[in-house]
Short mmCIF file of C-alpha atoms and ligand atoms in Angstrom, two decimals:
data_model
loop_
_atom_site.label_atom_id
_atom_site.label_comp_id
_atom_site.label_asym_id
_atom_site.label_seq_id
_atom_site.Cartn_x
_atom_site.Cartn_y
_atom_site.Cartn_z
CA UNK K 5 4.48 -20.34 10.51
CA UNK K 6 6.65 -17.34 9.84
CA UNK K 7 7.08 -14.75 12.82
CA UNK K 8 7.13 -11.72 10.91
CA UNK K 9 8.48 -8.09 11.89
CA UNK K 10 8.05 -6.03 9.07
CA UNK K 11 10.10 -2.71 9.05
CA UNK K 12 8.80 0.60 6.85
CA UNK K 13 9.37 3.91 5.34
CA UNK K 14 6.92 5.13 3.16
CA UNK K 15 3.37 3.95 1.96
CA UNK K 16 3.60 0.31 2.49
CA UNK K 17 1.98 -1.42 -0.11
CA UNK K 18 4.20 -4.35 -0.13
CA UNK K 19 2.90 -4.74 3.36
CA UNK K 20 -0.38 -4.52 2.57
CA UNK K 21 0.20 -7.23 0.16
CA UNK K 22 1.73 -9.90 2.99
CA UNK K 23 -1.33 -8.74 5.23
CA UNK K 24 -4.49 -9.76 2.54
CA UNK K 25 -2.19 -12.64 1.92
CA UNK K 26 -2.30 -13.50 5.65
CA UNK K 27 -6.00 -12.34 6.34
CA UNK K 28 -6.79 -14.83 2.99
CA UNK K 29 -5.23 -17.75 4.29
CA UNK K 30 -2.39 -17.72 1.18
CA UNK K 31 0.86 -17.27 3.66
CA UNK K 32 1.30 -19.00 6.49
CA UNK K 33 2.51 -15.70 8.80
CA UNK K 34 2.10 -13.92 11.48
CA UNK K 35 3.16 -10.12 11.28
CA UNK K 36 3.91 -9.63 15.20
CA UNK K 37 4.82 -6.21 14.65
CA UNK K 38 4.92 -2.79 11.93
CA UNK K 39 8.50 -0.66 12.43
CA UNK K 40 8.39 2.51 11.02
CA UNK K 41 11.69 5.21 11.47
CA UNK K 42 8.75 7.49 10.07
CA UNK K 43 6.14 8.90 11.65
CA UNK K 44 2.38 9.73 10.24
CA UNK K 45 3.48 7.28 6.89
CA UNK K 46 0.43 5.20 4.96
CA UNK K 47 1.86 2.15 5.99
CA UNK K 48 1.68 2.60 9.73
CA UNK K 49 -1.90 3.38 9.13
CA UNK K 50 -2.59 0.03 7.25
CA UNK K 51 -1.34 -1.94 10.26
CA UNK K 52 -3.10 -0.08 12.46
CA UNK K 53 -6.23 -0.84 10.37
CA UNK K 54 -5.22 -4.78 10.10
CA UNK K 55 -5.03 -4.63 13.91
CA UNK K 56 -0.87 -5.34 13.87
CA UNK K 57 1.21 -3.83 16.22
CA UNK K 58 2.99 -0.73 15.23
CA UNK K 59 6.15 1.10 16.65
CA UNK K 60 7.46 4.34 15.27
CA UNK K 61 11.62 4.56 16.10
CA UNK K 62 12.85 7.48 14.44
CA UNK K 63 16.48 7.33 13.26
CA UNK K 64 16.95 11.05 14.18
CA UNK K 65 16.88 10.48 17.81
CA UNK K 66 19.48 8.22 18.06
CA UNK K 67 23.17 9.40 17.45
CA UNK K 68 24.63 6.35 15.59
CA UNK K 69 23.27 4.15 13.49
CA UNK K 70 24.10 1.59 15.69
CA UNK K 71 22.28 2.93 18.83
CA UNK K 72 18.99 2.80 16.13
CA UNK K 73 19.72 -0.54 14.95
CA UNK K 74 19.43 -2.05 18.64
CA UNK K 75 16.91 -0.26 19.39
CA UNK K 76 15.26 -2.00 16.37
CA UNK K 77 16.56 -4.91 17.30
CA UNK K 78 14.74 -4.73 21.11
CA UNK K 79 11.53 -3.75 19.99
CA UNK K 80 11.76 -6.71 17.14
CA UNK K 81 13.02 -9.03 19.77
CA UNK K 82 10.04 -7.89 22.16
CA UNK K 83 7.20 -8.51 19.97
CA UNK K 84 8.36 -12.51 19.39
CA UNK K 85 9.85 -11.37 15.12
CA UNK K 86 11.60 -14.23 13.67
CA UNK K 87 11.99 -13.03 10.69
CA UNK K 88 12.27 -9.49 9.48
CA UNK K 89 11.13 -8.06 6.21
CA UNK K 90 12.16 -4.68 4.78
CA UNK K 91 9.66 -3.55 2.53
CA UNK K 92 10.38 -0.66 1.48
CA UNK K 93 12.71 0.75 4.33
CA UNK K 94 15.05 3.08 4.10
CA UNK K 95 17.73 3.05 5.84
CA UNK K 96 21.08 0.97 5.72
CA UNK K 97 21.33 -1.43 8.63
CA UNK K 98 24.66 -2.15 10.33
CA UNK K 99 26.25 -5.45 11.56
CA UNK K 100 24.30 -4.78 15.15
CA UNK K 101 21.03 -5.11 13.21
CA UNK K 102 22.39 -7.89 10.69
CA UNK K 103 23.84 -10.17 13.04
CA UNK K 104 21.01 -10.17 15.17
CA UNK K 105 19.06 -11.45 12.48
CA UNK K 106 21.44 -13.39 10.59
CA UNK K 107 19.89 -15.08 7.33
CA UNK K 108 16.62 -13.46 8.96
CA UNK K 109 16.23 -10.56 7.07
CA UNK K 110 14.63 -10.05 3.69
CA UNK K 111 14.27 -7.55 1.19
CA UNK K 112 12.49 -6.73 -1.54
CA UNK K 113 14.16 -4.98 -4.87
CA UNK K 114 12.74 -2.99 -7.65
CA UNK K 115 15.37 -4.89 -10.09
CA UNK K 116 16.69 -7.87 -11.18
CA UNK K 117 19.62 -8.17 -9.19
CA UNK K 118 22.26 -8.06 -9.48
CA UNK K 119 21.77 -5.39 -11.74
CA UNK K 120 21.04 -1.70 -10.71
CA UNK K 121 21.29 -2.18 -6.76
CA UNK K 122 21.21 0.83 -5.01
CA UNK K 123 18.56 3.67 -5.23
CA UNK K 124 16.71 4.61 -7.86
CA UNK K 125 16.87 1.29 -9.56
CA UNK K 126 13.95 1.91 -11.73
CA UNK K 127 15.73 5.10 -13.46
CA UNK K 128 18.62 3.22 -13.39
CA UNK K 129 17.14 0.84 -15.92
CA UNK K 130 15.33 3.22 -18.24
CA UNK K 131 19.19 5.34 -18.49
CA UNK K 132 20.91 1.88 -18.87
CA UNK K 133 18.04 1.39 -21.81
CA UNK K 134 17.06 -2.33 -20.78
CA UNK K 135 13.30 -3.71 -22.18
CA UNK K 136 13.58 -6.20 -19.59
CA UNK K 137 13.60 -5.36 -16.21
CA UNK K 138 11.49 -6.85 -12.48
CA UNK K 139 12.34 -7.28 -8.86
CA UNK K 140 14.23 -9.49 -6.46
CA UNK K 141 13.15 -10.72 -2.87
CA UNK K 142 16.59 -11.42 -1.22
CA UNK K 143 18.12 -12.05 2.03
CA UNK K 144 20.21 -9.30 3.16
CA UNK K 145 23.58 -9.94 3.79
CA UNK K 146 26.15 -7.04 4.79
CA UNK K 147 26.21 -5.65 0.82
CA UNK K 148 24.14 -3.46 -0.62
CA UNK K 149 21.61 -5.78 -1.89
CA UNK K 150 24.04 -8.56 -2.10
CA UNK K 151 22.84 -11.42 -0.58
CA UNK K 152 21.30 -14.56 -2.00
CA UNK K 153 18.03 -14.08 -4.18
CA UNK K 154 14.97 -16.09 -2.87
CA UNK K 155 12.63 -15.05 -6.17
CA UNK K 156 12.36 -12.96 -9.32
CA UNK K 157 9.89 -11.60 -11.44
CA UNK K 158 10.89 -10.09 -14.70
CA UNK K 159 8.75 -7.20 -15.65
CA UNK K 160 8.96 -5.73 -19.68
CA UNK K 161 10.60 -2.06 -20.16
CA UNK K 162 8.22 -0.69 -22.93
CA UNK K 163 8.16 2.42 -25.56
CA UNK K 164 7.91 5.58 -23.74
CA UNK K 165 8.42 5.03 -20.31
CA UNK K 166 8.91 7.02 -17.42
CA UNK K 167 10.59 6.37 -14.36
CA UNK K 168 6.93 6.47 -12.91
CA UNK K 169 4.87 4.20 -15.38
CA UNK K 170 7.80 1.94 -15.01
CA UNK K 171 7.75 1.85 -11.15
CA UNK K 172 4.13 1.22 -11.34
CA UNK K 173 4.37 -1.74 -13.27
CA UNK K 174 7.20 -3.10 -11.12
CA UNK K 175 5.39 -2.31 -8.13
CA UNK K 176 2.52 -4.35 -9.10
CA UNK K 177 4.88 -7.62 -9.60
CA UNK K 178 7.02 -6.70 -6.50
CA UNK K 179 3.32 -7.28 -4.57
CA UNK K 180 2.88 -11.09 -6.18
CA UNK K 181 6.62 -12.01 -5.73
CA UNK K 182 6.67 -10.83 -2.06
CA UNK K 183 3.90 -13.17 -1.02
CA UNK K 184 5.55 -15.97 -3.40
CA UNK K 185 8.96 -16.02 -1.80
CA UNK K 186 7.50 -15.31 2.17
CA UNK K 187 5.78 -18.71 1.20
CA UNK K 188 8.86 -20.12 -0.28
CA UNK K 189 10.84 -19.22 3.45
CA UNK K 190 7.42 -20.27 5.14
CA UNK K 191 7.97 -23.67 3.77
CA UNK K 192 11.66 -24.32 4.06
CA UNK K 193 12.50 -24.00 0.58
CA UNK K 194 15.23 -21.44 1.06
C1 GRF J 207 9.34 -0.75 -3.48
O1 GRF J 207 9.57 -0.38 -4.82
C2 GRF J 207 10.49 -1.58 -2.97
O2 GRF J 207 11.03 -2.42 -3.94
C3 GRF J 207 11.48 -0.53 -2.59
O3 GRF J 207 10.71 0.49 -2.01
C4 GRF J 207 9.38 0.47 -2.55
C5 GRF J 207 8.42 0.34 -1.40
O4 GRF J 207 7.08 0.48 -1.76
N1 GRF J 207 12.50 -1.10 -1.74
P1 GRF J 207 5.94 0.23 -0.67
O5 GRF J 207 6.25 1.11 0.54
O6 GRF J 207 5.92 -1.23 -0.32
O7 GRF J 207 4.67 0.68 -1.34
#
């Protein structure tokens, strides 16, 4: 059983898929607790509605980025995390956060790494003019999105498309391939 913390930014749908996954019985996980360095964000409001534990740390109070990274690393450590999945987090965490957590921490990737790491890796793709694209669920390692890849999906680049139809149809693979490698981790296969 996985001891999830899951840490957020924005609208949270890649949480949303590891909860249904977890309320259906298809991932062996618990998500101890929600992390968000924004307040009022979608995804703090679907924990709240799946009854998980939520915590709101926002970066701006803190004047280092490693003062915020313990402080993630307490409230983690509090709630009984094992494991910690970025999805869809936004900030860059230092070697106080990392080594913490080491080989612990997993994110999720709107490419096929190892291209286009970075931000906006969806435009990146359409300017590069790929027709195949996807996402990567990785462990995080002290790179930027660097460290070994758990699981891929490939998704096609087709005729026309914007940086938002694209996202979209990344977005819907990046919810299959999350639950597919938290259940690769869950059962040792890492
Ligand atoms: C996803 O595209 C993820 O790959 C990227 O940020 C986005 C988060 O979406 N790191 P959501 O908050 O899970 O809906």
């Amino acid at each position: 059983m996985l001891e999830l913390g899951v840490l957020v930014s924005g609208s949270g749908s890649n949480l949303q898929a590891i909860l249904d996954a977890v309320a259906e019985g298809r991932l062996d996980a618990h998500v101890r607790v929600v992390v968000s360095n924004k307040p009022d964000v979608l995804a703090i409001e679907r924990a709240a509605r799946a009854g998980v534990p939520t915590v709101v740390v926002p970066h701006r109070e803190f004047s280092t980025r490693e003062a915020f990274d313990q402080k993630l690393v307490d409230v983690l450590t509090r709630a009984g995390v094992e494991h910690v999945v970025l999805a869809g987090f936004m900030r860059v965490l230092t070697p106080v956060f990392l080594r913490a957590f080491a080989g612990k921490v997993i994110n999720i990737h709107p490419s096929l790494l190892p291209a286009f790491p970075g931000v906006r890796a969806q435009a990146q793709a359409l300017e590069r003019g790929v027709k195949v694209t996807g996402c990567t669920v990785h462990f995080v390692d002290e790179g930027v999105d660097t460290g070994p890849i758990i699981a891929q999906r490939a998704v096609p680049v087709l005729d026309g498309d914007t940086v938002e139809t694209l996202t979209q149809r990344i977005l819907e693979q990046e919810h299959v391939l999350m639950v597919e490698a938290l259940s690769r981790v869950s059962a040792g296969l890492t």
